[in-house]
Amino acid sequence: MKSNILRSLTIFFLIFFSYVYLGQQKNICGIFLAEINDYDLQIYTIENQFSIKQPLNILCNGSIVEMNQENEFLVISVSKRLYFITAQILVPFITFLIIKKINFLNFILIIITNTFLVHLIFNFNFGLNYFNSISINQTLFLLLLKFLVEHEK
Amino acid sequence: MKNNYFTYRVFVGILLIALIDYDIFPVLMVFYLLFLIFKKEEISLLGYQKRVIKFFVFNFLIFLRFFPIFQNKYFYFWNNIFQQNYLFGDGKFYAENIFFDLQLFFISLGCNDTLSFNKSPYILRYSGYYLEDSKYQCPYKIPYGEVLNNLNISYEFIWQATLIVAFLSLIIFYIVYLDLVANRSSRDFLVVTTIFLSPPINFLTARLNIDLIIFIFLYFAFKYLKNSNLLNILIFFISLLKFYPAILIFADMLLKLLKRDYKRLFTPFILSILSIYYFFIFDSNYDSVSFFAKTTESHRAFGVLNDILYITKLFNLNILFVTIVLVGLIFYFINLDLINKNFYFDNEQIKIIIMFFFISFFVNYDYRLIVLLLLLKNYSIFQNKIFLSSYLIFIYSSPTLLHTYTKYYILTLQDEFYFFDFSFYLFLVICFRIMINSLKNIKKVNS
């Protein structure tokens, strides 16, 4: 009962967060790379200026800072540090900790949630890759580690 | 024991997907393998089912690589059967630069020919089909061992030599596969097969790096040379091409010291001294290692040093601090004692794992994971589910699928994303733990 409430609350907050997040993004950041369909453009990155003074910049990962059609390049704002910490450590570990019992269904759920969150935070298109490579690799690692601790000792 | 048609059909289905688009294959196969490892009931394949799988592996490793070279209109097979690590143009991989590393290797030997200097540039096969020509003009030196600067082939013979050596290497590699799957249980047969089709092996056989030739020599040397002195001498000669096999000689010396086998210490000791001398006396050897003293494409390379350099750069931290944290984490996990204490490597595996530790500390492209196939000869270690699953997850996530970010492939190619491979560290820690058990056991037996 308790875990069901916790799970429902987590899903509710995820949806709520996504709603607020996506709503705010448009107003603050402008166009995102995900909306551009020109494959010939060269892409460069610039470090996202996210800080305590400018916290809303966190929403603008993947937004276009400069676009030059003549020279066929565009510059996008990305926080590589945030990408590393969030996508590769926080998201997989937190989702994994929330779901304690490991079975096939939960495992798939973790991967889908991780993939969704990583796509959401970094404004990647869905369907870019078959699954998110990072989510799968890190989740498989965590699964194995959990199995290792529980069964091999 | 009943024959499991479902398991067989799913396996063959996933294999067929590798022919349509190899990028889908690793994801599905890694799930299938975990299912296979943790499945409680035994599976049994019939003789014809094993023959079908062997036939598939033959086609995948040899036929589909060579047929398009002679019938160019089928080049799209190259696009299908390789992980698209190297993307061009608008995010698509094109069948260019076939057996790229081997071509470079022979260009380097061709340029040692004194008659080559006035020749026109060598145009990489099949350069110019889709992109601009990739031309190589002498002098050109590949950053391998110094000994290669003293060998040469005719400059006109580069492409023919590439094809002949690639064909022979892949045929012998297939023989190694047949040797390794002979007399295995059905489950082990499937596992070994998937290892031969895994991403690092696919990466290696697309580039045809001479690591494949080194592996073949090492495999047959370990199999047929029972005299350790002869084995060490052969390894010494192989290490003249690339340095890393020389670690096997150092490992042999270490084992003999632990076993107090001082009488047979002389040969490995002398060969170790010679290896160190060879490495340091020539600048070209040193250059081949220092080439990697920088962040190197985390999505298709592995190594502790690589991660240290990336994290240092990413967070503007002190390199010593990052090293201490990362090594500290490794030792913390080793200390957790996650694996059964009665689980040991044999002597040959100890040497291979020591070599793996050595190369793991530096930076390597993922195709060098072929050295881990040497562990398959003595399969007992793979009966441990934890070792086997960490091994498979590690090799099936190397290289990663990051390149499949289609539109963002340029960002991956420009090395904008750093990928920290947890599975590499898990495998490293498990190996380290088993290594400690094994060395303790040797010491106990000999005390």
Coordinates of C-alpha atoms in Angstrom, one line a residue:
Chain A
M1 CA 0.0 0.0 0.0
K2 CA 2.7 2.4 1.1
S3 CA 4.9 1.6 -1.9
N4 CA 1.9 2.0 -4.3
I5 CA 1.3 5.5 -2.9
L6 CA 5.0 6.4 -3.2
R7 CA 5.1 5.1 -6.8
S8 CA 1.9 7.0 -7.7
L9 CA 3.3 10.2 -6.2
T10 CA 6.6 9.7 -8.0
I11 CA 4.8 9.3 -11.4
F12 CA 2.6 12.3 -10.6
F13 CA 5.6 14.5 -9.8
L14 CA 7.3 13.3 -12.9
I15 CA 4.4 14.3 -15.1
F16 CA 4.0 17.6 -13.2
F17 CA 7.7 18.4 -13.5
S18 CA 7.6 17.6 -17.2
Y19 CA 4.6 19.8 -17.7
V20 CA 6.2 22.8 -15.9
Y21 CA 9.6 22.1 -17.4
L22 CA 8.3 22.0 -21.0
G23 CA 6.1 25.0 -20.5
Q24 CA 8.9 27.2 -19.2
Q25 CA 11.4 26.1 -21.7
K26 CA 9.6 27.7 -24.7
N27 CA 9.4 31.1 -23.0
I28 CA 13.0 31.2 -21.8
C29 CA 15.1 29.4 -24.3
G30 CA 13.7 29.8 -27.8
I31 CA 14.4 27.2 -30.4
F32 CA 16.0 23.9 -29.6
L33 CA 18.2 21.7 -31.6
A34 CA 15.5 19.0 -31.6
E35 CA 13.3 21.2 -33.7
I36 CA 15.8 21.8 -36.5
N37 CA 15.7 19.2 -39.3
D38 CA 18.6 20.5 -41.3
Y39 CA 21.1 17.6 -41.2
D40 CA 23.8 19.5 -43.1
L41 CA 24.5 22.1 -40.4
Q42 CA 27.7 21.7 -38.5
I43 CA 27.0 21.8 -34.7
Y44 CA 29.2 23.4 -32.1
T45 CA 28.6 23.6 -28.4
I46 CA 29.0 26.3 -25.8
E47 CA 29.0 25.7 -22.1
N48 CA 25.6 26.4 -20.6
Q49 CA 25.8 29.4 -18.2
F50 CA 23.7 27.7 -15.5
S51 CA 24.5 29.1 -12.0
I52 CA 22.8 30.0 -8.7
K53 CA 22.3 33.5 -10.1
Q54 CA 20.7 32.2 -13.3
P55 CA 19.1 28.9 -12.3
L56 CA 16.6 28.9 -15.2
N57 CA 19.4 28.4 -17.7
I58 CA 19.2 24.8 -16.6
L59 CA 16.1 24.5 -18.8
C60 CA 18.0 25.6 -21.9
N61 CA 20.2 22.6 -22.5
G62 CA 20.2 22.0 -26.2
S63 CA 18.8 25.4 -27.1
I64 CA 20.3 27.2 -30.1
V65 CA 22.5 30.2 -29.2
E66 CA 23.6 31.1 -32.7
M67 CA 22.5 30.0 -36.1
N68 CA 24.4 30.9 -39.2
Q69 CA 22.7 29.6 -42.4
E70 CA 25.4 31.1 -44.7
N71 CA 28.3 29.4 -43.0
E72 CA 26.0 26.4 -42.3
F73 CA 26.7 26.1 -38.6
L74 CA 24.9 26.5 -35.4
V75 CA 25.9 26.8 -31.7
I76 CA 24.0 25.1 -29.0
S77 CA 24.1 25.6 -25.3
V78 CA 25.0 22.4 -23.4
S79 CA 26.2 21.8 -19.9
K80 CA 28.6 18.8 -20.2
R81 CA 29.1 18.7 -16.4
L82 CA 25.3 18.6 -15.8
Y83 CA 25.0 16.0 -18.5
F84 CA 27.6 13.8 -16.9
I85 CA 26.3 14.1 -13.4
T86 CA 22.6 13.9 -14.2
A87 CA 22.4 11.4 -17.1
Q88 CA 25.1 9.1 -16.0
I89 CA 24.9 9.1 -12.2
L90 CA 21.8 10.7 -10.7
V91 CA 19.0 9.6 -13.0
P92 CA 20.0 5.9 -13.2
F93 CA 20.9 5.6 -9.5
I94 CA 17.8 7.4 -8.2
T95 CA 15.3 5.5 -10.3
F96 CA 17.1 2.4 -9.4
L97 CA 16.8 3.1 -5.7
I98 CA 13.1 4.0 -5.9
I99 CA 12.3 0.6 -7.4
K100 CA 13.6 -1.9 -4.8
K101 CA 12.3 -5.2 -6.1
I102 CA 14.0 -6.3 -9.3
N103 CA 11.9 -8.2 -11.8
F104 CA 11.7 -8.0 -15.5
L105 CA 8.9 -5.5 -15.6
N106 CA 10.5 -3.2 -13.1
F107 CA 13.8 -3.4 -15.0
I108 CA 12.1 -2.3 -18.3
L109 CA 10.4 0.4 -16.3
I110 CA 13.7 1.7 -15.0
I111 CA 15.2 1.8 -18.5
I112 CA 12.2 3.6 -20.0
T113 CA 12.1 6.2 -17.1
N114 CA 15.8 6.8 -17.4
T115 CA 15.6 7.2 -21.2
F116 CA 12.6 9.5 -20.8
L117 CA 14.4 11.7 -18.2
V118 CA 17.6 11.9 -20.1
H119 CA 15.8 12.9 -23.3
L120 CA 13.7 15.4 -21.4
I121 CA 16.5 17.1 -19.6
F122 CA 18.8 17.3 -22.7
N123 CA 16.1 17.8 -25.3
F124 CA 17.1 14.9 -27.4
N125 CA 14.6 13.6 -29.9
F126 CA 12.8 10.4 -29.1
G127 CA 13.7 7.8 -31.6
L128 CA 17.2 9.1 -31.9
N129 CA 18.7 5.9 -30.8
Y130 CA 16.9 2.6 -30.3
F131 CA 17.1 3.0 -26.6
N132 CA 19.2 5.5 -24.8
S133 CA 22.6 3.9 -24.7
I134 CA 23.6 5.5 -21.4
S135 CA 20.4 4.4 -19.7
I136 CA 20.9 0.8 -20.8
N137 CA 24.5 0.5 -19.9
Q138 CA 24.2 2.1 -16.5
T139 CA 21.1 0.3 -15.6
L140 CA 22.5 -3.1 -16.6
F141 CA 25.5 -2.3 -14.4
L142 CA 23.3 -1.4 -11.5
L143 CA 21.2 -4.5 -11.9
L144 CA 24.3 -6.7 -11.9
L145 CA 25.7 -4.9 -8.9
K146 CA 22.5 -5.4 -7.0
F147 CA 22.4 -9.0 -7.9
L148 CA 26.0 -9.4 -6.9
V149 CA 25.5 -8.0 -3.5
E150 CA 22.3 -9.9 -2.8
H151 CA 23.2 -13.4 -4.1
E152 CA 26.9 -13.9 -4.2
K153 CA 27.9 -13.0 -0.7
Chain B
M1 CA 17.2 -32.9 -21.7
K2 CA 14.6 -31.4 -24.1
N3 CA 15.6 -29.4 -27.2
N4 CA 14.6 -25.8 -26.7
Y5 CA 13.4 -24.6 -30.1
F6 CA 12.2 -21.3 -28.8
T7 CA 15.6 -20.3 -27.4
Y8 CA 17.2 -21.4 -30.6
R9 CA 14.7 -19.4 -32.8
V10 CA 15.0 -16.3 -30.8
F11 CA 18.8 -16.5 -31.0
V12 CA 18.8 -17.0 -34.8
G13 CA 16.2 -14.1 -35.1
I14 CA 18.6 -11.8 -33.2
L15 CA 21.5 -12.9 -35.4
L16 CA 19.5 -12.1 -38.5
I17 CA 18.9 -8.6 -37.1
A18 CA 22.7 -8.1 -37.1
L19 CA 22.5 -8.5 -40.9
I20 CA 19.8 -5.8 -41.2
D21 CA 21.2 -3.3 -38.8
Y22 CA 24.0 -4.2 -36.5
D23 CA 23.2 -1.2 -34.2
I24 CA 20.0 -2.9 -33.0
F25 CA 21.8 -6.2 -32.4
P26 CA 23.9 -5.5 -29.2
V27 CA 20.9 -4.2 -27.3
L28 CA 18.8 -7.2 -28.0
M29 CA 21.7 -9.7 -27.6
V30 CA 22.7 -8.4 -24.2
F31 CA 19.2 -9.0 -22.9
Y32 CA 19.1 -12.4 -24.5
L33 CA 22.4 -13.3 -22.9
L34 CA 21.4 -12.3 -19.4
F35 CA 18.2 -14.4 -19.9
L36 CA 20.4 -17.3 -21.0
I37 CA 22.8 -17.0 -18.1
F38 CA 20.2 -16.8 -15.4
K39 CA 17.8 -19.3 -17.0
K40 CA 17.6 -22.3 -14.6
E41 CA 16.8 -25.1 -17.0
E42 CA 19.5 -26.4 -19.3
I43 CA 19.2 -26.0 -23.0
S44 CA 20.1 -28.4 -25.7
L45 CA 20.8 -27.7 -29.3
L46 CA 20.6 -30.3 -32.0
G47 CA 23.6 -30.9 -34.3
Y48 CA 22.0 -29.2 -37.3
Q49 CA 21.1 -26.1 -35.2
K50 CA 24.8 -25.7 -34.2
R51 CA 25.8 -26.1 -37.8
V52 CA 23.4 -23.4 -38.9
I53 CA 24.9 -21.0 -36.3
K54 CA 28.4 -21.9 -37.4
F55 CA 27.4 -21.2 -41.0
F56 CA 26.1 -17.8 -40.0
V57 CA 29.3 -16.9 -38.1
F58 CA 31.3 -17.9 -41.2
N59 CA 29.2 -15.6 -43.4
F60 CA 29.3 -12.8 -40.9
L61 CA 33.0 -12.9 -40.4
I62 CA 34.2 -13.7 -43.9
F63 CA 31.8 -13.9 -46.8
L64 CA 29.9 -10.6 -46.1
R65 CA 33.1 -8.7 -45.7
F66 CA 34.8 -9.9 -48.9
F67 CA 31.9 -10.4 -51.3
P68 CA 31.1 -6.6 -51.6
I69 CA 34.8 -5.8 -52.2
F70 CA 34.6 -7.8 -55.4
Q71 CA 30.9 -6.9 -56.2
N72 CA 30.9 -3.2 -55.3
K73 CA 27.2 -2.7 -55.8
Y74 CA 26.7 -4.8 -52.5
F75 CA 28.7 -2.3 -50.4
Y76 CA 25.5 -1.6 -48.5
F77 CA 26.2 -4.9 -46.6
W78 CA 29.1 -3.1 -45.0
N79 CA 26.8 -0.4 -43.8
N80 CA 24.4 -3.0 -42.3
I81 CA 26.8 -5.4 -40.5
F82 CA 29.1 -2.9 -38.8
Q83 CA 28.4 -0.7 -35.8
Q84 CA 28.5 2.7 -37.3
N85 CA 31.3 4.1 -35.2
Y86 CA 32.7 6.3 -37.9
L87 CA 30.0 8.4 -39.6
F88 CA 30.4 10.7 -42.6
G89 CA 28.3 13.2 -44.5
D90 CA 24.8 13.4 -43.2
G91 CA 25.2 10.9 -40.4
K92 CA 25.4 7.8 -42.5
F93 CA 28.3 5.3 -42.6
Y94 CA 29.7 4.6 -46.0
A95 CA 31.6 1.6 -47.1
E96 CA 34.9 3.4 -47.4
N97 CA 38.2 2.8 -45.9
I98 CA 37.8 -1.0 -45.8
F99 CA 40.2 -2.7 -43.4
F100 CA 41.4 0.8 -42.7
D101 CA 44.1 0.0 -40.1
L102 CA 45.6 -2.8 -42.2
Q103 CA 45.8 -0.5 -45.2
L104 CA 47.6 2.1 -43.1
F105 CA 49.9 -0.6 -41.8
F106 CA 50.9 -1.6 -45.3
I107 CA 51.1 2.0 -46.5
S108 CA 53.7 2.4 -43.7
L109 CA 55.6 -0.7 -44.9
G110 CA 55.3 0.5 -48.5
C111 CA 56.8 3.8 -47.6
N112 CA 59.8 2.1 -46.2
D113 CA 60.6 0.9 -49.7
T114 CA 63.2 3.4 -51.1
L115 CA 61.5 3.3 -54.5
S116 CA 58.3 4.7 -53.1
F117 CA 59.3 8.3 -52.6
N118 CA 58.6 9.5 -56.2
K119 CA 55.4 7.5 -56.5
S120 CA 52.0 9.1 -56.7
P121 CA 49.9 9.1 -53.4
Y122 CA 48.2 6.0 -52.4
I123 CA 44.4 6.4 -52.6
L124 CA 42.6 4.6 -49.8
R125 CA 40.2 1.9 -51.0
Y126 CA 37.4 2.6 -51.6
S127 CA 37.9 6.3 -51.1
G128 CA 36.1 8.6 -53.4
Y129 CA 33.0 6.6 -53.8
Y130 CA 31.0 8.9 -51.6
L131 CA 33.4 11.4 -50.2
E132 CA 36.6 13.1 -51.4
D133 CA 39.6 10.9 -51.9
S134 CA 41.7 10.1 -48.9
K135 CA 45.3 10.1 -50.1
Y136 CA 48.4 9.1 -48.3
Q137 CA 51.8 10.3 -49.5
C138 CA 55.2 9.0 -48.3
P139 CA 56.8 9.4 -45.9
Y140 CA 54.2 7.9 -43.6
K141 CA 54.8 6.0 -40.4
I142 CA 52.3 4.1 -38.4
P143 CA 52.8 4.6 -34.6
Y144 CA 53.5 0.9 -33.8
G145 CA 56.8 -0.7 -32.8
E146 CA 60.2 0.4 -34.2
V147 CA 60.7 -2.9 -35.9
L148 CA 58.2 -2.0 -38.5
N149 CA 60.4 0.9 -39.7
N150 CA 62.8 -1.8 -40.9
L151 CA 60.4 -3.9 -42.9
N152 CA 59.1 -3.1 -46.3
I153 CA 56.8 -4.2 -49.1
S154 CA 56.4 -3.0 -52.6
Y155 CA 54.4 0.2 -52.8
E156 CA 52.3 -1.2 -55.6
F157 CA 51.3 -4.2 -53.5
I158 CA 49.5 -2.4 -50.6
W159 CA 45.9 -3.2 -51.5
Q160 CA 46.7 -6.8 -52.5
A161 CA 48.6 -7.4 -49.3
T162 CA 45.7 -5.9 -47.3
L163 CA 43.3 -8.3 -49.0
I164 CA 45.5 -11.4 -48.6
V165 CA 46.4 -10.8 -44.9
A166 CA 42.8 -9.8 -44.1
F167 CA 41.4 -12.9 -45.7
L168 CA 43.9 -15.2 -44.0
S169 CA 43.5 -13.6 -40.6
L170 CA 39.7 -13.9 -40.7
I171 CA 39.9 -17.5 -41.8
I172 CA 42.2 -18.3 -39.0
F173 CA 40.0 -16.3 -36.6
Y174 CA 37.1 -18.5 -37.7
I175 CA 39.2 -21.6 -37.0
V176 CA 39.8 -20.2 -33.5
Y177 CA 36.0 -19.9 -33.1
L178 CA 35.4 -23.5 -34.2
D179 CA 38.1 -24.6 -31.8
L180 CA 36.6 -22.7 -28.9
V181 CA 33.0 -24.0 -29.5
A182 CA 34.0 -27.6 -30.0
N183 CA 32.8 -29.9 -27.2
R184 CA 31.0 -27.2 -25.4
S185 CA 27.5 -27.4 -23.8
S186 CA 24.7 -25.7 -25.8
R187 CA 24.6 -22.7 -23.4
D188 CA 28.4 -22.2 -23.6
F189 CA 28.3 -22.7 -27.4
L190 CA 25.8 -19.8 -27.7
V191 CA 27.8 -17.6 -25.3
V192 CA 31.1 -18.1 -27.1
T193 CA 29.3 -17.5 -30.5
T194 CA 27.9 -14.2 -29.2
I195 CA 31.4 -13.1 -28.0
F196 CA 32.7 -13.6 -31.5
L197 CA 29.9 -11.4 -32.9
S198 CA 30.2 -8.7 -30.1
P199 CA 30.8 -5.0 -30.8
P200 CA 34.6 -4.9 -30.1
I201 CA 35.2 -7.9 -32.3
N202 CA 33.0 -6.3 -35.0
F203 CA 35.0 -3.1 -34.6
L204 CA 38.3 -4.9 -34.9
T205 CA 37.3 -6.9 -38.0
A206 CA 36.1 -3.8 -39.7
R207 CA 39.3 -1.9 -39.1
L208 CA 41.4 -5.1 -39.3
N209 CA 43.9 -3.8 -36.8
I210 CA 47.0 -5.9 -36.3
D211 CA 45.7 -6.7 -32.8
L212 CA 43.8 -9.5 -34.5
I213 CA 47.0 -11.0 -35.8
I214 CA 48.6 -10.6 -32.4
F215 CA 45.6 -12.4 -30.9
I216 CA 45.9 -15.3 -33.3
F217 CA 49.6 -15.7 -32.6
L218 CA 49.0 -15.6 -28.8
Y219 CA 46.1 -18.0 -29.0
F220 CA 48.0 -20.7 -30.9
A221 CA 51.2 -20.1 -28.8
F222 CA 49.2 -20.7 -25.6
K223 CA 47.6 -23.7 -27.1
Y224 CA 50.6 -25.5 -28.6
L225 CA 53.7 -24.2 -26.9
K226 CA 54.0 -26.0 -23.6
N227 CA 57.6 -25.0 -23.0
S228 CA 57.4 -21.7 -21.1
N229 CA 60.8 -20.4 -22.4
L230 CA 59.8 -20.9 -26.1
L231 CA 56.4 -19.3 -25.3
N232 CA 58.1 -16.3 -23.8
I233 CA 60.5 -15.9 -26.7
L234 CA 57.6 -16.0 -29.2
I235 CA 55.7 -13.4 -27.1
F236 CA 58.9 -11.2 -27.1
F237 CA 59.0 -11.2 -30.9
I238 CA 55.2 -10.4 -31.1
S239 CA 55.7 -7.5 -28.7
L240 CA 58.1 -5.9 -31.2
L241 CA 55.0 -5.0 -33.2
K242 CA 53.0 -3.6 -30.3
F243 CA 54.4 -3.5 -26.8
Y244 CA 51.5 -4.7 -24.7
P245 CA 52.1 -8.5 -25.1
A246 CA 55.4 -8.1 -23.4
I247 CA 53.4 -7.8 -20.1
L248 CA 52.8 -11.5 -20.4
I249 CA 56.6 -12.1 -19.9
F250 CA 56.6 -9.9 -16.8
A251 CA 53.5 -11.7 -15.5
D252 CA 55.3 -15.1 -16.1
M253 CA 58.3 -13.8 -14.1
L254 CA 56.0 -12.7 -11.3
L255 CA 54.3 -16.1 -11.2
K256 CA 57.6 -17.9 -11.1
L257 CA 58.7 -15.7 -8.2
L258 CA 55.6 -16.5 -6.3
K259 CA 56.0 -20.2 -6.9
R260 CA 59.7 -19.9 -6.0
D261 CA 60.6 -21.5 -9.2
Y262 CA 63.9 -19.7 -9.4
K263 CA 65.5 -22.1 -11.8
R264 CA 63.2 -21.1 -14.7
L265 CA 63.4 -17.4 -13.9
F266 CA 66.4 -16.6 -16.1
T267 CA 64.6 -16.5 -19.6
P268 CA 61.7 -14.3 -18.6
F269 CA 64.1 -12.0 -16.7
I270 CA 66.4 -11.5 -19.7
L271 CA 63.4 -11.1 -22.0
S272 CA 61.8 -8.5 -19.7
I273 CA 65.1 -6.5 -19.7
L274 CA 65.2 -6.7 -23.5
S275 CA 61.6 -5.6 -23.8
I276 CA 62.2 -2.5 -21.5
Y277 CA 65.4 -1.8 -23.5
Y278 CA 63.6 -2.1 -26.8
F279 CA 60.8 0.2 -25.6
F280 CA 62.9 3.0 -24.2
I281 CA 65.7 3.0 -26.8
F282 CA 63.6 4.0 -29.7
D283 CA 61.6 7.3 -29.8
S284 CA 59.0 5.8 -32.1
N285 CA 58.0 3.2 -29.4
Y286 CA 57.6 6.0 -26.9
D287 CA 55.6 8.1 -29.4
S288 CA 53.1 5.3 -30.0
V289 CA 52.2 5.3 -26.2
S290 CA 52.4 9.1 -25.7
F291 CA 49.9 9.5 -28.7
F292 CA 47.2 8.4 -26.2
A293 CA 48.2 10.7 -23.3
K294 CA 45.1 12.8 -24.0
T295 CA 41.4 12.4 -23.8
T296 CA 40.5 9.9 -26.5
E297 CA 36.9 9.3 -27.7
S298 CA 35.3 7.9 -24.5
H299 CA 32.5 6.3 -26.6
R300 CA 34.9 3.9 -28.3
A301 CA 37.9 3.7 -26.0
F302 CA 38.4 2.5 -22.4
G303 CA 41.1 3.0 -19.8
V304 CA 41.4 4.5 -16.3
L305 CA 43.8 7.2 -17.5
N306 CA 41.3 8.2 -20.2
D307 CA 38.6 8.7 -17.5
I308 CA 41.0 10.6 -15.3
L309 CA 41.9 13.0 -18.1
Y310 CA 38.2 13.4 -19.0
I311 CA 37.0 14.1 -15.5
T312 CA 39.9 16.5 -14.8
K313 CA 39.1 18.4 -18.0
L314 CA 35.3 18.4 -17.4
F315 CA 35.4 19.7 -13.8
N316 CA 38.7 21.6 -13.9
L317 CA 40.1 19.6 -11.1
N318 CA 43.6 18.6 -10.1
I319 CA 44.7 15.4 -11.9
L320 CA 46.2 13.9 -8.7
F321 CA 42.9 14.5 -6.8
V322 CA 40.8 12.8 -9.6
T323 CA 43.3 9.9 -9.7
I324 CA 43.1 9.4 -5.9
V325 CA 39.3 9.4 -5.9
L326 CA 39.0 7.0 -8.9
V327 CA 41.6 4.6 -7.6
G328 CA 40.1 4.9 -4.1
L329 CA 36.7 3.9 -5.5
I330 CA 38.1 0.9 -7.2
F331 CA 39.8 -0.3 -4.0
Y332 CA 36.7 0.4 -2.0
F333 CA 34.7 -2.0 -4.3
I334 CA 37.5 -4.6 -4.2
N335 CA 37.4 -4.5 -0.5
L336 CA 33.6 -5.2 -0.5
D337 CA 34.6 -8.8 -1.2
L338 CA 31.8 -9.3 -3.8
I339 CA 32.9 -12.6 -5.2
N340 CA 33.3 -16.1 -3.8
K341 CA 36.7 -16.6 -2.2
N342 CA 37.1 -20.1 -3.7
F343 CA 37.1 -18.9 -7.2
Y344 CA 40.5 -18.8 -9.0
F345 CA 42.1 -18.0 -12.3
D346 CA 44.5 -20.6 -13.7
N347 CA 48.2 -19.6 -14.4
E348 CA 47.5 -18.7 -18.1
Q349 CA 44.5 -16.6 -17.1
I350 CA 46.5 -14.8 -14.4
K351 CA 49.0 -13.7 -17.1
I352 CA 46.2 -12.6 -19.5
I353 CA 44.4 -10.6 -16.7
I354 CA 47.7 -8.9 -15.6
M355 CA 48.1 -7.8 -19.3
F356 CA 44.5 -6.6 -19.3
F357 CA 45.1 -4.6 -16.0
F358 CA 48.2 -3.0 -17.6
I359 CA 46.4 -1.9 -20.8
S360 CA 43.3 -0.9 -18.8
F361 CA 45.3 1.7 -16.9
F362 CA 46.1 3.5 -20.2
V363 CA 43.9 4.4 -23.1
N364 CA 42.8 1.8 -25.7
Y365 CA 40.3 1.6 -28.5
D366 CA 37.7 -0.9 -27.7
Y367 CA 38.8 -3.4 -30.3
R368 CA 41.8 -4.3 -28.0
L369 CA 39.3 -6.2 -25.8
I370 CA 40.0 -9.1 -28.1
V371 CA 42.7 -10.0 -25.6
L372 CA 39.9 -11.1 -23.3
L373 CA 39.0 -13.8 -25.8
L374 CA 42.2 -15.6 -24.7
L375 CA 40.4 -16.3 -21.4
L376 CA 37.8 -18.5 -23.2
K377 CA 40.3 -21.4 -23.7
N378 CA 39.9 -22.5 -20.1
Y379 CA 36.1 -22.0 -19.8
S380 CA 35.8 -22.9 -16.1
I381 CA 35.9 -19.3 -15.0
F382 CA 32.8 -18.6 -17.1
Q383 CA 30.7 -21.0 -15.0
N384 CA 30.6 -18.2 -12.5
K385 CA 27.5 -16.2 -13.4
I386 CA 28.7 -12.9 -12.0
F387 CA 32.0 -13.1 -13.8
L388 CA 30.3 -14.1 -17.1
S389 CA 27.6 -11.4 -16.9
S390 CA 30.0 -8.6 -16.0
Y391 CA 32.3 -9.8 -18.9
L392 CA 29.4 -9.8 -21.4
I393 CA 27.9 -6.5 -20.3
F394 CA 31.3 -4.9 -20.5
I395 CA 32.1 -6.1 -24.0
Y396 CA 28.6 -5.5 -25.3
S397 CA 28.8 -1.9 -24.2
S398 CA 32.1 -1.3 -25.9
P399 CA 31.9 0.7 -28.1
T400 CA 28.7 2.3 -26.8
L401 CA 25.7 3.1 -28.9
L402 CA 26.2 6.8 -28.5
H403 CA 26.9 7.2 -32.2
T404 CA 23.2 6.3 -32.9
Y405 CA 22.2 9.8 -31.8
T406 CA 21.7 10.4 -35.5
K407 CA 21.3 14.1 -35.7
Y408 CA 23.7 14.5 -32.8
Y409 CA 26.3 12.2 -34.2
I410 CA 28.5 15.2 -34.9
L411 CA 28.6 16.0 -31.2
T412 CA 29.6 12.5 -30.4
L413 CA 32.2 12.6 -33.1
Q414 CA 33.6 15.9 -31.8
D415 CA 33.9 14.2 -28.4
E416 CA 31.4 16.5 -26.8
F417 CA 29.8 13.8 -24.6
Y418 CA 31.9 12.0 -22.1
F419 CA 30.8 8.5 -21.3
F420 CA 31.8 6.9 -18.0
D421 CA 31.6 3.1 -18.4
F422 CA 30.6 1.6 -15.1
S423 CA 30.6 -1.9 -16.5
F424 CA 34.4 -1.5 -17.2
Y425 CA 35.0 -0.7 -13.6
L426 CA 32.8 -3.5 -12.3
F427 CA 34.6 -6.0 -14.5
L428 CA 38.0 -4.6 -13.4
V429 CA 37.0 -4.9 -9.8
I430 CA 35.7 -8.5 -10.2
C431 CA 38.9 -9.5 -12.0
F432 CA 41.0 -7.8 -9.3
R433 CA 39.2 -9.7 -6.6
I434 CA 39.6 -13.1 -8.3
M435 CA 43.3 -12.2 -9.0
I436 CA 43.9 -11.6 -5.3
N437 CA 42.3 -15.0 -4.4
S438 CA 44.4 -16.7 -7.1
L439 CA 47.7 -15.2 -6.0
K440 CA 46.9 -16.0 -2.3
N441 CA 46.1 -19.6 -3.4
I442 CA 49.4 -19.9 -5.3
K443 CA 51.3 -18.6 -2.3
K444 CA 49.5 -21.0 0.1
V445 CA 50.2 -24.0 -2.2
N446 CA 53.9 -23.2 -2.4
S447 CA 54.5 -22.3 1.2

